[in-house]
Amino acid sequence: MEKPPIVPIEQWRQARADLLAEEKEATRMLDAIAARRRRLPMVEFSDTYEFDTPAGKRSLLDLFDGKRQLAVYQFMDLGPDAYCGGCTWLTDNVPSPAVGLLADSDVSWMTVSNMPLAQIAGYWEQKGWTIPYASSRDTTFAADTDAEFGFMLTVFLRDGDRVYRTYNTTQRGVDRLVFTNSLLDLVPYGRQQDWEDSPPGWPQHPTYG
C-alpha cells in the first residue's frame, strides 16, 4: 500500500503551515456562510400532517417536543426490506447523546420516513438506534419539504403554534453532519471512496461498497 512521502521535520512543518493557511481561509468562508444562513427568510409551513410514532399519532408541532427549533431528517423509503445506505450511514452517526445536546440548545431532532412505522421500528431495533423516529406515510410531508422520494434535512422554527421552514439541504449538504466522514477527511487515506482525489495507489472503493 502506498504511503505519504517521508520528509525532514522542517519541510513537514512548512507544508503543514501552508495547508493551515488554506484551512483557516475555508473556516472563515464557512463562518460567513453560516452567518448568511442565520439571516435567511422563512416561509410558513402548514401543520396538517398526522405522523405515526411509537407514542401514537403526532402533528408536526408535536415533533418539536416543546422546543422552538426542529431538525427533521427525511430517511428514504426504498420499499419493503430495502434501506438507503447513505441514510443508514448518517443515522449511524447521530448518537442519542448528540440529540440530548441539541435539546439543550432548544433544538429537537426527528428522523422521518415514508416507510410504514412497523418497518422503521424493525430497522431501528436491528441497528440498535435509539433516536426518535416517525412515519410520514400517507402524508404529503416529503413532497412539501421538497424531499420527494429522496433524503433531505429540513429545519423548522416554531412561533407559538405557527410553524415556519427556515432551511433545507441534501446531498453533500447533509454530509457535513457525519462525524465519521469529518474525521476520515483528516487521516492520510481519507474516506477511501473512489470519487476522492487521492494520490495513485491509495486504497479506494465504491462509496457504499
PDB file of C-alpha atoms in Angstrom:
ATOM      1  CA  MET A   1       0.000   0.000   0.000  1.00  0.00           C
ATOM      2  CA  GLU A   2       1.347   3.408  -0.953  1.00  0.00           C
ATOM      3  CA  LYS A   3       2.148   5.900   1.794  1.00  0.00           C
ATOM      4  CA  PRO A   4       2.784   9.647   2.055  1.00  0.00           C
ATOM      5  CA  PRO A   5       6.423  10.644   1.341  1.00  0.00           C
ATOM      6  CA  ILE A   6       8.818  10.916   4.280  1.00  0.00           C
ATOM      7  CA  VAL A   7      10.437  14.353   4.648  1.00  0.00           C
ATOM      8  CA  PRO A   8      12.550  16.223   7.237  1.00  0.00           C
ATOM      9  CA  ILE A   9      10.607  17.821  10.102  1.00  0.00           C
ATOM     10  CA  GLU A  10      11.083  21.417   8.900  1.00  0.00           C
ATOM     11  CA  GLN A  11       9.758  20.550   5.458  1.00  0.00           C
ATOM     12  CA  TRP A  12       6.758  18.868   7.068  1.00  0.00           C
ATOM     13  CA  ARG A  13       6.119  21.910   9.296  1.00  0.00           C
ATOM     14  CA  GLN A  14       6.208  24.222   6.278  1.00  0.00           C
ATOM     15  CA  ALA A  15       3.823  22.014   4.297  1.00  0.00           C
ATOM     16  CA  ARG A  16       1.508  21.876   7.311  1.00  0.00           C
ATOM     17  CA  ALA A  17       1.643  25.660   7.716  1.00  0.00           C
ATOM     18  CA  ASP A  18       0.758  26.163   4.047  1.00  0.00           C
ATOM     19  CA  LEU A  19      -2.230  23.863   4.377  1.00  0.00           C
ATOM     20  CA  LEU A  20      -3.274  25.518   7.649  1.00  0.00           C
ATOM     21  CA  ALA A  21      -3.498  28.882   5.897  1.00  0.00           C
ATOM     22  CA  GLU A  22      -5.943  27.364   3.395  1.00  0.00           C
ATOM     23  CA  GLU A  23      -7.886  25.648   6.187  1.00  0.00           C
ATOM     24  CA  LYS A  24      -8.289  28.950   8.045  1.00  0.00           C
ATOM     25  CA  GLU A  25      -9.482  30.639   4.862  1.00  0.00           C
ATOM     26  CA  ALA A  26     -12.066  27.887   4.363  1.00  0.00           C
ATOM     27  CA  THR A  27     -13.171  28.196   8.008  1.00  0.00           C
ATOM     28  CA  ARG A  28     -13.713  31.936   7.634  1.00  0.00           C
ATOM     29  CA  MET A  29     -15.749  31.301   4.487  1.00  0.00           C
ATOM     30  CA  LEU A  30     -17.875  28.687   6.276  1.00  0.00           C
ATOM     31  CA  ASP A  31     -18.427  31.144   9.153  1.00  0.00           C
ATOM     32  CA  ALA A  32     -19.595  33.760   6.663  1.00  0.00           C
ATOM     33  CA  ILE A  33     -21.968  31.249   5.031  1.00  0.00           C
ATOM     34  CA  ALA A  34     -23.344  30.285   8.451  1.00  0.00           C
ATOM     35  CA  ALA A  35     -23.977  33.967   9.152  1.00  0.00           C
ATOM     36  CA  ARG A  36     -25.959  34.219   5.901  1.00  0.00           C
ATOM     37  CA  ARG A  37     -27.842  31.052   6.841  1.00  0.00           C
ATOM     38  CA  ARG A  38     -28.946  32.687  10.102  1.00  0.00           C
ATOM     39  CA  ARG A  39     -30.310  35.585   8.057  1.00  0.00           C
ATOM     40  CA  LEU A  40     -32.342  33.510   5.595  1.00  0.00           C
ATOM     41  CA  PRO A  41     -36.014  34.459   5.392  1.00  0.00           C
ATOM     42  CA  MET A  42     -38.546  31.811   6.348  1.00  0.00           C
ATOM     43  CA  VAL A  43     -41.840  30.544   4.954  1.00  0.00           C
ATOM     44  CA  GLU A  44     -44.900  29.485   6.905  1.00  0.00           C
ATOM     45  CA  PHE A  45     -45.399  25.730   6.833  1.00  0.00           C
ATOM     46  CA  SER A  46     -48.896  24.364   7.334  1.00  0.00           C
ATOM     47  CA  ASP A  47     -49.173  21.762  10.089  1.00  0.00           C
ATOM     48  CA  THR A  48     -51.728  19.436   8.516  1.00  0.00           C
ATOM     49  CA  TYR A  49     -49.857  16.156   8.951  1.00  0.00           C
ATOM     50  CA  GLU A  50     -50.525  13.116  11.090  1.00  0.00           C
ATOM     51  CA  PHE A  51     -47.283  11.247  11.721  1.00  0.00           C
ATOM     52  CA  ASP A  52     -47.287   7.710  13.066  1.00  0.00           C
ATOM     53  CA  THR A  53     -44.942   7.422  16.052  1.00  0.00           C
ATOM     54  CA  PRO A  54     -44.338   4.786  18.734  1.00  0.00           C
ATOM     55  CA  ALA A  55     -46.407   7.041  21.035  1.00  0.00           C
ATOM     56  CA  GLY A  56     -49.318   7.333  18.599  1.00  0.00           C
ATOM     57  CA  LYS A  57     -50.420   9.986  16.106  1.00  0.00           C
ATOM     58  CA  ARG A  58     -48.463  13.247  16.281  1.00  0.00           C
ATOM     59  CA  SER A  59     -48.612  16.557  14.439  1.00  0.00           C
ATOM     60  CA  LEU A  60     -45.600  18.443  13.139  1.00  0.00           C
ATOM     61  CA  LEU A  61     -45.996  20.807  16.077  1.00  0.00           C
ATOM     62  CA  ASP A  62     -45.833  17.816  18.431  1.00  0.00           C
ATOM     63  CA  LEU A  63     -42.485  16.792  16.930  1.00  0.00           C
ATOM     64  CA  PHE A  64     -40.942  19.978  18.344  1.00  0.00           C
ATOM     65  CA  ASP A  65     -41.368  18.370  21.784  1.00  0.00           C
ATOM     66  CA  GLY A  66     -41.720  21.815  23.332  1.00  0.00           C
ATOM     67  CA  LYS A  67     -38.570  23.210  21.695  1.00  0.00           C
ATOM     68  CA  ARG A  68     -38.536  26.252  19.410  1.00  0.00           C
ATOM     69  CA  GLN A  69     -36.441  24.640  16.665  1.00  0.00           C
ATOM     70  CA  LEU A  70     -36.788  21.280  14.929  1.00  0.00           C
ATOM     71  CA  ALA A  71     -34.398  19.445  12.588  1.00  0.00           C
ATOM     72  CA  VAL A  72     -36.057  16.703  10.520  1.00  0.00           C
ATOM     73  CA  TYR A  73     -34.073  14.180   8.506  1.00  0.00           C
ATOM     74  CA  GLN A  74     -36.159  12.508   5.794  1.00  0.00           C
ATOM     75  CA  PHE A  75     -34.943   8.895   5.558  1.00  0.00           C
ATOM     76  CA  MET A  76     -35.532   7.459   2.080  1.00  0.00           C
ATOM     77  CA  ASP A  77     -38.230   4.843   1.552  1.00  0.00           C
ATOM     78  CA  LEU A  78     -36.910   2.219  -0.870  1.00  0.00           C
ATOM     79  CA  GLY A  79     -39.699  -0.271  -0.299  1.00  0.00           C
ATOM     80  CA  PRO A  80     -40.096  -3.318   1.970  1.00  0.00           C
ATOM     81  CA  ASP A  81     -36.849  -4.728   3.368  1.00  0.00           C
ATOM     82  CA  ALA A  82     -34.732  -2.158   1.464  1.00  0.00           C
ATOM     83  CA  TYR A  83     -32.813   0.608   3.189  1.00  0.00           C
ATOM     84  CA  CYS A  84     -30.817   3.564   1.881  1.00  0.00           C
ATOM     85  CA  GLY A  85     -27.096   3.116   2.549  1.00  0.00           C
ATOM     86  CA  GLY A  86     -26.497   6.861   2.828  1.00  0.00           C
ATOM     87  CA  CYS A  87     -29.413   7.386   5.221  1.00  0.00           C
ATOM     88  CA  THR A  88     -28.190   4.438   7.289  1.00  0.00           C
ATOM     89  CA  TRP A  89     -24.656   5.867   7.393  1.00  0.00           C
ATOM     90  CA  LEU A  90     -25.918   9.257   8.550  1.00  0.00           C
ATOM     91  CA  THR A  91     -28.210   7.755  11.196  1.00  0.00           C
ATOM     92  CA  ASP A  92     -25.309   5.647  12.482  1.00  0.00           C
ATOM     93  CA  ASN A  93     -23.613   8.996  13.131  1.00  0.00           C
ATOM     94  CA  VAL A  94     -26.453  10.568  15.152  1.00  0.00           C
ATOM     95  CA  PRO A  95     -25.941   9.153  18.666  1.00  0.00           C
ATOM     96  CA  SER A  96     -28.533   9.696  21.372  1.00  0.00           C
ATOM     97  CA  PRO A  97     -26.207  11.950  23.457  1.00  0.00           C
ATOM     98  CA  ALA A  98     -25.992  14.333  20.493  1.00  0.00           C
ATOM     99  CA  VAL A  99     -29.794  14.554  20.383  1.00  0.00           C
ATOM    100  CA  GLY A 100     -29.699  15.484  24.062  1.00  0.00           C
ATOM    101  CA  LEU A 101     -27.093  18.172  23.433  1.00  0.00           C
ATOM    102  CA  LEU A 102     -29.288  19.623  20.670  1.00  0.00           C
ATOM    103  CA  ALA A 103     -32.194  19.721  23.119  1.00  0.00           C
ATOM    104  CA  ASP A 104     -30.016  21.766  25.493  1.00  0.00           C
ATOM    105  CA  SER A 105     -29.856  24.374  22.706  1.00  0.00           C
ATOM    106  CA  ASP A 106     -33.636  24.349  22.169  1.00  0.00           C
ATOM    107  CA  VAL A 107     -33.483  22.047  19.112  1.00  0.00           C
ATOM    108  CA  SER A 108     -35.365  18.775  18.632  1.00  0.00           C
ATOM    109  CA  TRP A 109     -34.225  16.066  16.217  1.00  0.00           C
ATOM    110  CA  MET A 110     -36.607  13.740  14.415  1.00  0.00           C
ATOM    111  CA  THR A 111     -35.968  11.151  11.715  1.00  0.00           C
ATOM    112  CA  VAL A 112     -38.983  10.829   9.447  1.00  0.00           C
ATOM    113  CA  SER A 113     -39.592   8.322   6.656  1.00  0.00           C
ATOM    114  CA  ASN A 114     -42.398   7.335   4.311  1.00  0.00           C
ATOM    115  CA  MET A 115     -41.739   3.740   5.370  1.00  0.00           C
ATOM    116  CA  PRO A 116     -44.555   2.217   7.455  1.00  0.00           C
ATOM    117  CA  LEU A 117     -43.996   2.657  11.177  1.00  0.00           C
ATOM    118  CA  ALA A 118     -43.514  -1.083  11.742  1.00  0.00           C
ATOM    119  CA  GLN A 119     -40.761  -1.197   9.106  1.00  0.00           C
ATOM    120  CA  ILE A 120     -38.982   1.774  10.664  1.00  0.00           C
ATOM    121  CA  ALA A 121     -39.277   0.271  14.137  1.00  0.00           C
ATOM    122  CA  GLY A 122     -37.875  -3.042  12.942  1.00  0.00           C
ATOM    123  CA  TYR A 123     -34.883  -1.393  11.306  1.00  0.00           C
ATOM    124  CA  TRP A 124     -34.235   0.776  14.377  1.00  0.00           C
ATOM    125  CA  GLU A 125     -34.247  -2.357  16.534  1.00  0.00           C
ATOM    126  CA  GLN A 126     -31.950  -4.184  14.113  1.00  0.00           C
ATOM    127  CA  LYS A 127     -29.478  -1.276  14.095  1.00  0.00           C
ATOM    128  CA  GLY A 128     -29.742  -0.561  17.821  1.00  0.00           C
ATOM    129  CA  TRP A 129     -30.683   3.079  17.224  1.00  0.00           C
ATOM    130  CA  THR A 130     -32.470   4.961  19.991  1.00  0.00           C
ATOM    131  CA  ILE A 131     -33.000   8.346  18.336  1.00  0.00           C
ATOM    132  CA  PRO A 132     -36.646   9.390  17.772  1.00  0.00           C
ATOM    133  CA  TYR A 133     -38.457   8.498  14.558  1.00  0.00           C
ATOM    134  CA  ALA A 134     -41.834   8.921  12.883  1.00  0.00           C
ATOM    135  CA  SER A 135     -43.579   7.718   9.746  1.00  0.00           C
ATOM    136  CA  SER A 136     -44.872  10.260   7.233  1.00  0.00           C
ATOM    137  CA  ARG A 137     -46.574   7.562   5.148  1.00  0.00           C
ATOM    138  CA  ASP A 138     -49.855   8.633   3.504  1.00  0.00           C
ATOM    139  CA  THR A 139     -48.997  12.310   4.022  1.00  0.00           C
ATOM    140  CA  THR A 140     -47.559  14.915   1.649  1.00  0.00           C
ATOM    141  CA  PHE A 141     -44.808  15.855   4.093  1.00  0.00           C
ATOM    142  CA  ALA A 142     -41.894  14.532   1.981  1.00  0.00           C
ATOM    143  CA  ALA A 143     -43.178  16.308  -1.113  1.00  0.00           C
ATOM    144  CA  ASP A 144     -43.943  19.523   0.768  1.00  0.00           C
ATOM    145  CA  THR A 145     -40.378  19.665   2.138  1.00  0.00           C
ATOM    146  CA  ASP A 146     -39.013  19.048  -1.400  1.00  0.00           C
ATOM    147  CA  ALA A 147     -37.517  15.738  -0.293  1.00  0.00           C
ATOM    148  CA  GLU A 148     -39.948  13.844  -2.570  1.00  0.00           C
ATOM    149  CA  PHE A 149     -38.528  10.299  -2.865  1.00  0.00           C
ATOM    150  CA  GLY A 150     -35.039  11.243  -1.707  1.00  0.00           C
ATOM    151  CA  PHE A 151     -33.436  12.316   1.547  1.00  0.00           C
ATOM    152  CA  MET A 152     -33.250  15.802   2.999  1.00  0.00           C
ATOM    153  CA  LEU A 153     -32.581  17.721   6.178  1.00  0.00           C
ATOM    154  CA  THR A 154     -35.205  20.375   6.885  1.00  0.00           C
ATOM    155  CA  VAL A 155     -35.096  22.924   9.695  1.00  0.00           C
ATOM    156  CA  PHE A 156     -38.220  24.445  11.232  1.00  0.00           C
ATOM    157  CA  LEU A 157     -38.854  27.266  13.694  1.00  0.00           C
ATOM    158  CA  ARG A 158     -41.915  27.449  15.918  1.00  0.00           C
ATOM    159  CA  ASP A 159     -43.541  30.711  16.982  1.00  0.00           C
ATOM    160  CA  GLY A 160     -46.313  29.707  19.333  1.00  0.00           C
ATOM    161  CA  ASP A 161     -48.491  27.333  17.298  1.00  0.00           C
ATOM    162  CA  ARG A 162     -47.222  28.559  13.925  1.00  0.00           C
ATOM    163  CA  VAL A 163     -44.502  26.605  12.126  1.00  0.00           C
ATOM    164  CA  TYR A 164     -42.000  28.019   9.636  1.00  0.00           C
ATOM    165  CA  ARG A 165     -39.452  26.360   7.372  1.00  0.00           C
ATOM    166  CA  THR A 166     -36.111  28.144   7.637  1.00  0.00           C
ATOM    167  CA  TYR A 167     -33.591  25.892   5.859  1.00  0.00           C
ATOM    168  CA  ASN A 168     -33.115  22.642   3.988  1.00  0.00           C
ATOM    169  CA  THR A 169     -30.231  20.764   2.398  1.00  0.00           C
ATOM    170  CA  THR A 170     -29.461  17.436   0.755  1.00  0.00           C
ATOM    171  CA  GLN A 171     -26.628  15.564  -0.967  1.00  0.00           C
ATOM    172  CA  ARG A 172     -23.228  16.895   0.233  1.00  0.00           C
ATOM    173  CA  GLY A 173     -25.019  19.480   2.386  1.00  0.00           C
ATOM    174  CA  VAL A 174     -26.079  16.626   4.672  1.00  0.00           C
ATOM    175  CA  ASP A 175     -22.598  15.114   4.564  1.00  0.00           C
ATOM    176  CA  ARG A 176     -21.274  17.837   6.891  1.00  0.00           C
ATOM    177  CA  LEU A 177     -23.344  16.315   9.730  1.00  0.00           C
ATOM    178  CA  VAL A 178     -21.500  12.991   9.613  1.00  0.00           C
ATOM    179  CA  PHE A 179     -18.837  12.820  12.327  1.00  0.00           C
ATOM    180  CA  THR A 180     -17.096   9.786  10.829  1.00  0.00           C
ATOM    181  CA  ASN A 181     -16.692  11.454   7.432  1.00  0.00           C
ATOM    182  CA  SER A 182     -15.333  14.622   9.032  1.00  0.00           C
ATOM    183  CA  LEU A 183     -12.657  12.661  10.874  1.00  0.00           C
ATOM    184  CA  LEU A 184     -11.816  10.474   7.874  1.00  0.00           C
ATOM    185  CA  ASP A 185     -11.162  13.655   5.874  1.00  0.00           C
ATOM    186  CA  LEU A 186      -8.262  14.328   8.298  1.00  0.00           C
ATOM    187  CA  VAL A 187      -6.469  10.975   8.078  1.00  0.00           C
ATOM    188  CA  PRO A 188      -3.944  10.019   5.351  1.00  0.00           C
ATOM    189  CA  TYR A 189      -6.149   7.661   3.347  1.00  0.00           C
ATOM    190  CA  GLY A 190      -9.318   9.773   3.654  1.00  0.00           C
ATOM    191  CA  ARG A 191     -12.678   8.082   3.206  1.00  0.00           C
ATOM    192  CA  GLN A 192     -11.122   5.629   0.721  1.00  0.00           C
ATOM    193  CA  GLN A 193     -14.010   6.229  -1.686  1.00  0.00           C
ATOM    194  CA  ASP A 194     -13.498   6.200  -5.419  1.00  0.00           C
ATOM    195  CA  TRP A 195     -14.756   9.751  -6.009  1.00  0.00           C
ATOM    196  CA  GLU A 196     -11.982  11.268  -3.857  1.00  0.00           C
ATOM    197  CA  ASP A 197      -8.941  12.969  -5.370  1.00  0.00           C
ATOM    198  CA  SER A 198      -6.226  10.807  -3.804  1.00  0.00           C
ATOM    199  CA  PRO A 199      -2.658  10.002  -4.930  1.00  0.00           C
ATOM    200  CA  PRO A 200      -2.119   6.925  -7.125  1.00  0.00           C
ATOM    201  CA  GLY A 201      -2.009   3.725  -5.098  1.00  0.00           C
ATOM    202  CA  TRP A 202      -4.260   4.974  -2.283  1.00  0.00           C
ATOM    203  CA  PRO A 203      -6.894   2.405  -1.183  1.00  0.00           C
ATOM    204  CA  GLN A 204     -10.307   3.219  -2.627  1.00  0.00           C
ATOM    205  CA  HIS A 205     -13.683   1.518  -3.012  1.00  0.00           C
ATOM    206  CA  PRO A 206     -17.221   2.438  -4.108  1.00  0.00           C
ATOM    207  CA  THR A 207     -18.919   4.794  -1.671  1.00  0.00           C
ATOM    208  CA  TYR A 208     -21.361   2.209  -0.317  1.00  0.00           C
ATOM    209  CA  GLY A 209     -19.442  -0.874  -1.387  1.00  0.00           C
TER     210      GLY A 209
END
